[in-house]
Amino acid sequence: MSAFSLNRRRILSLWLPRLPIDRIKRQFGQNNAELDKTPSVVVAKQNNALQIHALDDAAVRCGLEVGLPLANARAICPELTVFDADAVADAKTLGDIADWCDRFTPLVALDPPYGLFLDITGCAHLFGGERALLQIVSGALTRRGFAVSAGIAGTSVCARTMTRHVSGKIIADGEEADAVSPLPVFALGADAAITSGLRRAGLKTIGDVAARARHELSARFGAGFTTLLEQALGQGDAPISPRKPLPDYIVEKRFPEPVATEGVISATLSRLAAMLVTAMDRQGKGARRLEASFFRTDGAVRTIMVDTGRPVTKAEMIDRLFRERLDALNDPLDPGFGFDLVRLSASRTEIVVQQQRDLDANVHDNDELAALIDRIAARIGGKRVVVHLPQDTHIPERAVMAVPAQHHLAAAAQAAWPERTESEPPLRPLRLFEKPEPIKVPFATVPDGPPHHFTWRRVTHAVVRVEGPERIAMEWWKQDGKALTRDYFRVEDEAGLRFWIFRDGLYESETRGAEEKPVPVNWFVHGLFA
């Protein structure tokens, strides 16, 4: 299928209020009975004091709450177990849960700090309806040790407002205002200053706030709060920002029982490749980037991506590229207890341009070369297969640029390189160093000439033949005011080795008393001739 059919918009909101403490308990094991009995909290430094950032059920039963200073909490509950907050680990855990939620819809967005939005428009029927989908998601997260509150509504703000106060609610279209009106004003998620101002004005519920004129609210609390209120009441909507862009084409296979054998997985990929090619062929497109996602029963998700140099329109080519990629993985694909979903998507596609292939033999050669590059890139990585393109510059180290062959093969075939006759000696060495290497040159009696001796890599070379100089001025607009001039020489030592050396900068002179002495400059070797 190319995209989801958009009917009425439905958003599933997930809120994990105790994510930091739930994450830590999962690290110690979900069956740690001693840790479950002991009140546990996560603390973070706020206003130069350690305050409770998250807490478990046992700590709540002791009368502790979020925002309470740690010193007060220890006075109330001396046996308290304290952990330090780790925002990076919490964000990673939330991202892992978002990856797991991709099995229900690819439109998953973050709702910081501990929430998620799932756009389930047009796909809830695949799981037995909205109620069944809500129970599946909530039940799976609860079994994995997370406290979760979930709700479904027509707008993201309305769904989020419900989950902050009550769990398991499904609000039909047009009933948003009636559903959120009894809720307290803090459920809107507005700034603390705005919430306090509403309470001081006697507005304790969302219904009380909604009864006031919009211009009064805007004048007192700003237009942003008015917009938030309207979205919670279902009178407006704000689009969510998915973590990943929606692929152009998606095909997937769900298994009633988890599969773990390599043969079944390979056969599933082959069938999905055929389905994907059929869907793309209807619109005359081919895939340039393919992603295969494997969803394990324990929540782990493994995604493998393959790029192609040209649009791929054959299922056997897709199958072969993924076989190459899977065989070359340093971390093999571990099915664990099995995969319950395999998804294949084309995240980037292009229109296929038909070419005359019967009379032009070069077209077939180019296709074979592009296929070979794709296979090698799938095995060792696209950045390791490069072509070189000439650049319009006289600077030797910038005259050639290495680029990925998959994306610049056509440009490399049409590149215009300078030609040289067979009788003409090479002006540039075959081997050019990435960075010029310094050499030691004794002070020359003729400042503008080449050295008679130089030392490179602890070996001294006596110069017997010289060609040059070839003066190359640096590009002053790229040197940050340090534009230097290089004089290149082709030199040969007494052993027959030929070097390409240059002097960085021109010789200048300085006056010391009555004498005028030249100031030395640096010498480098830039390449070697064959």
CSV table of N, CA and C in Angstrom, one decimal, residues 397-492:
chain,number,residue,atom,x,y,z
A,397,GLU,N,45.5,19.2,-4.0
A,397,GLU,CA,44.7,18.3,-3.1
A,397,GLU,C,43.2,18.5,-3.2
A,398,ARG,N,42.8,19.6,-4.0
A,398,ARG,CA,41.4,19.8,-4.2
A,398,ARG,C,40.9,19.5,-5.6
A,399,ALA,N,41.8,19.0,-6.4
A,399,ALA,CA,41.5,18.8,-7.9
A,399,ALA,C,40.6,17.6,-8.1
A,400,VAL,N,40.5,16.7,-7.1
A,400,VAL,CA,39.7,15.5,-7.2
A,400,VAL,C,38.9,15.3,-5.9
A,401,MET,N,37.6,15.0,-6.1
A,401,MET,CA,36.8,14.8,-4.9
A,401,MET,C,36.2,13.4,-5.0
A,402,ALA,N,36.4,12.6,-3.9
A,402,ALA,CA,35.8,11.3,-3.8
A,402,ALA,C,34.4,11.3,-3.3
A,403,VAL,N,33.5,10.7,-4.1
A,403,VAL,CA,32.0,10.7,-3.7
A,403,VAL,C,31.5,9.3,-3.8
A,404,PRO,N,30.4,9.0,-3.1
A,404,PRO,CA,29.8,7.7,-3.2
A,404,PRO,C,29.4,7.3,-4.7
A,405,ALA,N,29.8,6.1,-5.1
A,405,ALA,CA,29.6,5.7,-6.4
A,405,ALA,C,28.1,5.5,-6.7
A,406,GLN,N,27.3,5.1,-5.7
A,406,GLN,CA,25.9,4.8,-6.0
A,406,GLN,C,25.2,6.1,-6.5
A,407,HIS,N,25.5,7.2,-6.0
A,407,HIS,CA,24.8,8.4,-6.3
A,407,HIS,C,25.4,9.3,-7.3
A,408,HIS,N,26.6,9.0,-7.8
A,408,HIS,CA,27.4,9.9,-8.7
A,408,HIS,C,28.0,9.1,-9.8
A,409,LEU,N,27.4,7.9,-10.1
A,409,LEU,CA,28.0,7.1,-11.2
A,409,LEU,C,27.8,7.7,-12.6
A,410,ALA,N,26.6,8.3,-12.8
A,410,ALA,CA,26.4,9.0,-14.1
A,410,ALA,C,27.3,10.2,-14.3
A,411,ALA,N,27.5,11.0,-13.2
A,411,ALA,CA,28.4,12.1,-13.3
A,411,ALA,C,29.9,11.7,-13.5
A,412,ALA,N,30.3,10.6,-12.9
A,412,ALA,CA,31.6,10.1,-13.1
A,412,ALA,C,31.9,9.7,-14.6
A,413,ALA,N,30.8,9.1,-15.2
A,413,ALA,CA,31.0,8.6,-16.6
A,413,ALA,C,31.1,9.8,-17.5
A,414,GLN,N,30.5,10.9,-17.2
A,414,GLN,CA,30.5,12.1,-18.1
A,414,GLN,C,31.6,13.1,-17.7
A,415,ALA,N,32.4,12.8,-16.7
A,415,ALA,CA,33.4,13.7,-16.2
A,415,ALA,C,34.5,13.9,-17.3
A,416,ALA,N,34.9,15.2,-17.4
A,416,ALA,CA,36.0,15.5,-18.4
A,416,ALA,C,37.3,15.7,-17.7
A,417,TRP,N,38.2,14.7,-17.9
A,417,TRP,CA,39.5,14.7,-17.3
A,417,TRP,C,40.5,15.2,-18.4
A,418,PRO,N,41.6,15.9,-17.9
A,418,PRO,CA,42.6,16.4,-18.9
A,418,PRO,C,43.3,15.3,-19.6
A,419,GLU,N,43.5,15.4,-20.9
A,419,GLU,CA,44.2,14.4,-21.7
A,419,GLU,C,45.6,14.7,-21.8
A,420,ARG,N,46.5,13.7,-22.0
A,420,ARG,CA,47.9,13.8,-22.1
A,420,ARG,C,48.4,12.8,-23.2
A,421,THR,N,49.3,13.3,-24.1
A,421,THR,CA,49.8,12.4,-25.1
A,421,THR,C,50.8,11.4,-24.5
A,422,GLU,N,51.1,10.3,-25.2
A,422,GLU,CA,51.9,9.3,-24.7
A,422,GLU,C,53.4,9.8,-24.5
A,423,SER,N,53.8,10.7,-25.4
A,423,SER,CA,55.2,11.1,-25.3
A,423,SER,C,55.4,12.2,-24.3
A,424,GLU,N,54.4,12.8,-23.8
A,424,GLU,CA,54.5,13.9,-22.8
A,424,GLU,C,54.7,13.3,-21.4
A,425,PRO,N,55.7,13.8,-20.7
A,425,PRO,CA,55.9,13.3,-19.3
A,425,PRO,C,54.8,13.8,-18.4
A,426,PRO,N,54.5,13.1,-17.4
A,426,PRO,CA,53.4,13.5,-16.5
A,426,PRO,C,53.8,14.7,-15.6
A,427,LEU,N,52.9,15.7,-15.6
A,427,LEU,CA,53.2,16.9,-14.8
A,427,LEU,C,52.7,16.7,-13.3
A,428,ARG,N,51.9,15.7,-13.1
A,428,ARG,CA,51.4,15.4,-11.7
A,428,ARG,C,51.8,14.0,-11.4
A,429,PRO,N,52.1,13.7,-10.1
A,429,PRO,CA,52.5,12.3,-9.7
A,429,PRO,C,51.3,11.4,-9.7
A,430,LEU,N,51.5,10.1,-9.9
A,430,LEU,CA,50.4,9.2,-9.8
A,430,LEU,C,50.0,9.0,-8.4
A,431,ARG,N,50.9,9.1,-7.4
A,431,ARG,CA,50.5,9.0,-6.0
A,431,ARG,C,50.6,10.4,-5.4
A,432,LEU,N,49.5,10.9,-4.9
A,432,LEU,CA,49.4,12.2,-4.3
A,432,LEU,C,49.0,12.0,-2.8
A,433,PHE,N,49.8,12.5,-1.9
A,433,PHE,CA,49.5,12.3,-0.5
A,433,PHE,C,48.2,13.1,-0.1
A,434,GLU,N,47.5,12.6,0.8
A,434,GLU,CA,46.3,13.3,1.3
A,434,GLU,C,46.7,14.6,1.9
A,435,LYS,N,47.7,14.6,2.7
A,435,LYS,CA,48.3,15.8,3.3
A,435,LYS,C,49.8,15.9,3.0
A,436,PRO,N,50.3,17.0,2.5
A,436,PRO,CA,51.7,17.1,2.2
A,436,PRO,C,52.5,16.8,3.5
A,437,GLU,N,53.6,16.1,3.3
A,437,GLU,CA,54.5,15.7,4.4
A,437,GLU,C,55.7,16.7,4.5
A,438,PRO,N,56.0,17.2,5.6
A,438,PRO,CA,57.2,18.1,5.7
A,438,PRO,C,58.5,17.4,5.5
A,439,ILE,N,59.5,18.1,4.9
A,439,ILE,CA,60.8,17.6,4.7
A,439,ILE,C,61.8,18.7,5.3
A,440,LYS,N,63.0,18.2,5.6
A,440,LYS,CA,64.0,19.1,6.2
A,440,LYS,C,65.0,19.4,5.0
A,441,VAL,N,65.1,20.7,4.8
A,441,VAL,CA,65.9,21.3,3.7
A,441,VAL,C,67.0,22.2,4.3
A,442,PRO,N,68.3,21.9,4.1
A,442,PRO,CA,69.3,22.8,4.6
A,442,PRO,C,69.1,24.2,3.9
A,443,PHE,N,69.6,25.2,4.6
A,443,PHE,CA,69.5,26.6,4.1
A,443,PHE,C,70.2,26.7,2.8
A,444,ALA,N,69.4,27.1,1.7
A,444,ALA,CA,69.9,27.2,0.4
A,444,ALA,C,70.7,28.4,0.1
A,445,THR,N,71.8,28.3,-0.7
A,445,THR,CA,72.5,29.4,-1.1
A,445,THR,C,71.8,30.3,-2.1
A,446,VAL,N,70.9,29.6,-2.9
A,446,VAL,CA,70.1,30.3,-3.8
A,446,VAL,C,68.7,30.2,-3.3
A,447,PRO,N,68.2,31.3,-2.7
A,447,PRO,CA,66.9,31.1,-2.0
A,447,PRO,C,65.7,30.7,-2.9
A,448,ASP,N,65.7,31.2,-4.2
A,448,ASP,CA,64.6,30.9,-5.0
A,448,ASP,C,64.7,29.6,-5.7
A,449,GLY,N,65.7,28.9,-5.6
A,449,GLY,CA,65.9,27.6,-6.3
A,449,GLY,C,65.6,26.4,-5.4
A,450,PRO,N,65.6,25.2,-6.0
A,450,PRO,CA,65.3,24.0,-5.3
A,450,PRO,C,66.4,23.6,-4.4
A,451,PRO,N,66.2,22.7,-3.4
A,451,PRO,CA,67.3,22.3,-2.5
A,451,PRO,C,68.2,21.3,-3.2
A,452,HIS,N,69.5,21.2,-2.7
A,452,HIS,CA,70.4,20.2,-3.2
A,452,HIS,C,70.3,18.9,-2.4
A,453,HIS,N,69.8,19.0,-1.2
A,453,HIS,CA,69.6,17.8,-0.4
A,453,HIS,C,68.3,18.1,0.4
A,454,PHE,N,67.6,17.0,0.8
A,454,PHE,CA,66.5,17.1,1.7
A,454,PHE,C,66.3,15.8,2.4
A,455,THR,N,65.7,15.8,3.6
A,455,THR,CA,65.5,14.6,4.4
A,455,THR,C,64.0,14.4,4.6
A,456,TRP,N,63.6,13.2,4.2
A,456,TRP,CA,62.2,12.8,4.3
A,456,TRP,C,62.1,11.4,4.9
A,457,ARG,N,61.3,11.3,6.0
A,457,ARG,CA,61.1,10.1,6.7
A,457,ARG,C,62.5,9.5,7.1
A,458,ARG,N,63.3,10.3,7.6
A,458,ARG,CA,64.6,10.0,8.2
A,458,ARG,C,65.6,9.5,7.2
A,459,VAL,N,65.4,9.8,5.9
A,459,VAL,CA,66.3,9.4,4.8
A,459,VAL,C,66.6,10.6,4.1
A,460,THR,N,68.0,10.8,3.8
A,460,THR,CA,68.4,12.0,3.1
A,460,THR,C,68.6,11.7,1.6
A,461,HIS,N,68.1,12.5,0.8
A,461,HIS,CA,68.1,12.4,-0.7
A,461,HIS,C,68.9,13.5,-1.3
A,462,ALA,N,69.8,13.1,-2.2
A,462,ALA,CA,70.6,14.1,-2.9
A,462,ALA,C,70.0,14.3,-4.3
A,463,VAL,N,69.7,15.6,-4.6
A,463,VAL,CA,69.0,15.9,-5.8
A,463,VAL,C,70.0,16.0,-6.9
A,464,VAL,N,69.7,15.2,-8.0
A,464,VAL,CA,70.5,15.3,-9.2
A,464,VAL,C,69.9,15.9,-10.4
A,465,ARG,N,68.5,15.9,-10.5
A,465,ARG,CA,67.8,16.5,-11.6
A,465,ARG,C,66.6,17.3,-11.1
A,466,VAL,N,66.3,18.4,-11.7
A,466,VAL,CA,65.2,19.2,-11.3
A,466,VAL,C,64.4,19.7,-12.5
A,467,GLU,N,63.1,19.8,-12.3
A,467,GLU,CA,62.2,20.5,-13.3
A,467,GLU,C,61.4,21.4,-12.5
A,468,GLY,N,61.3,22.6,-13.0
A,468,GLY,CA,60.4,23.6,-12.3
A,468,GLY,C,61.1,25.0,-12.3
A,469,PRO,N,60.5,25.9,-11.6
A,469,PRO,CA,59.3,25.7,-10.7
A,469,PRO,C,58.0,25.9,-11.4
A,470,GLU,N,57.0,25.3,-10.8
A,470,GLU,CA,55.6,25.6,-11.3
A,470,GLU,C,54.9,26.3,-10.1
A,471,ARG,N,54.6,27.5,-10.3
A,471,ARG,CA,54.0,28.4,-9.3
A,471,ARG,C,52.5,28.2,-9.2
A,472,ILE,N,52.0,27.9,-8.1
A,472,ILE,CA,50.5,27.8,-7.9
A,472,ILE,C,50.1,28.7,-6.7
A,473,ALA,N,49.3,29.7,-7.0
A,473,ALA,CA,48.8,30.6,-5.9
A,473,ALA,C,47.5,30.0,-5.3
A,474,MET,N,47.5,30.0,-4.0
A,474,MET,CA,46.3,29.5,-3.3
A,474,MET,C,45.1,30.4,-3.5
A,475,GLU,N,43.9,29.8,-3.2
A,475,GLU,CA,42.7,30.5,-3.4
A,475,GLU,C,42.5,31.4,-2.2
A,476,TRP,N,42.8,32.7,-2.3
A,476,TRP,CA,42.8,33.6,-1.2
A,476,TRP,C,41.5,33.7,-0.5
A,477,TRP,N,40.4,33.5,-1.2
A,477,TRP,CA,39.0,33.6,-0.5
A,477,TRP,C,38.7,32.4,0.3
A,478,LYS,N,39.6,31.3,0.3
A,478,LYS,CA,39.3,30.2,1.2
A,478,LYS,C,40.4,30.0,2.2
A,479,GLN,N,41.3,31.0,2.4
A,479,GLN,CA,42.5,30.8,3.2
A,479,GLN,C,42.4,31.6,4.5
A,480,ASP,N,41.3,32.3,4.7
A,480,ASP,CA,41.1,33.2,6.0
A,480,ASP,C,42.3,34.1,6.2
A,481,GLY,N,42.7,34.8,5.1
A,481,GLY,CA,43.8,35.7,5.2
A,481,GLY,C,45.2,35.1,5.2
A,482,LYS,N,45.3,33.8,5.0
A,482,LYS,CA,46.6,33.1,5.0
A,482,LYS,C,46.9,32.6,3.6
A,483,ALA,N,46.7,33.4,2.6
A,483,ALA,CA,47.0,33.0,1.2
A,483,ALA,C,48.5,32.9,1.0
A,484,LEU,N,49.0,31.7,0.7
A,484,LEU,CA,50.4,31.5,0.4
A,484,LEU,C,50.6,31.0,-1.0
A,485,THR,N,51.8,31.2,-1.5
A,485,THR,CA,52.1,30.8,-2.9
A,485,THR,C,53.1,29.6,-2.8
A,486,ARG,N,52.8,28.6,-3.6
A,486,ARG,CA,53.6,27.4,-3.7
A,486,ARG,C,54.4,27.4,-5.0
A,487,ASP,N,55.7,27.0,-4.9
A,487,ASP,CA,56.6,26.7,-6.0
A,487,ASP,C,56.9,25.2,-6.0
A,488,TYR,N,56.3,24.5,-7.0
A,488,TYR,CA,56.5,23.1,-7.1
A,488,TYR,C,57.7,22.7,-8.0
A,489,PHE,N,58.4,21.7,-7.6
A,489,PHE,CA,59.6,21.2,-8.4
A,489,PHE,C,59.4,19.7,-8.5
A,490,ARG,N,59.8,19.2,-9.7
A,490,ARG,CA,59.9,17.7,-9.9
A,490,ARG,C,61.4,17.4,-9.8
A,491,VAL,N,61.7,16.7,-8.8
A,491,VAL,CA,63.1,16.4,-8.5
A,491,VAL,C,63.4,14.9,-8.6
A,492,GLU,N,64.6,14.5,-8.9
A,492,GLU,CA,65.0,13.1,-8.9
A,492,GLU,C,66.3,13.0,-8.1
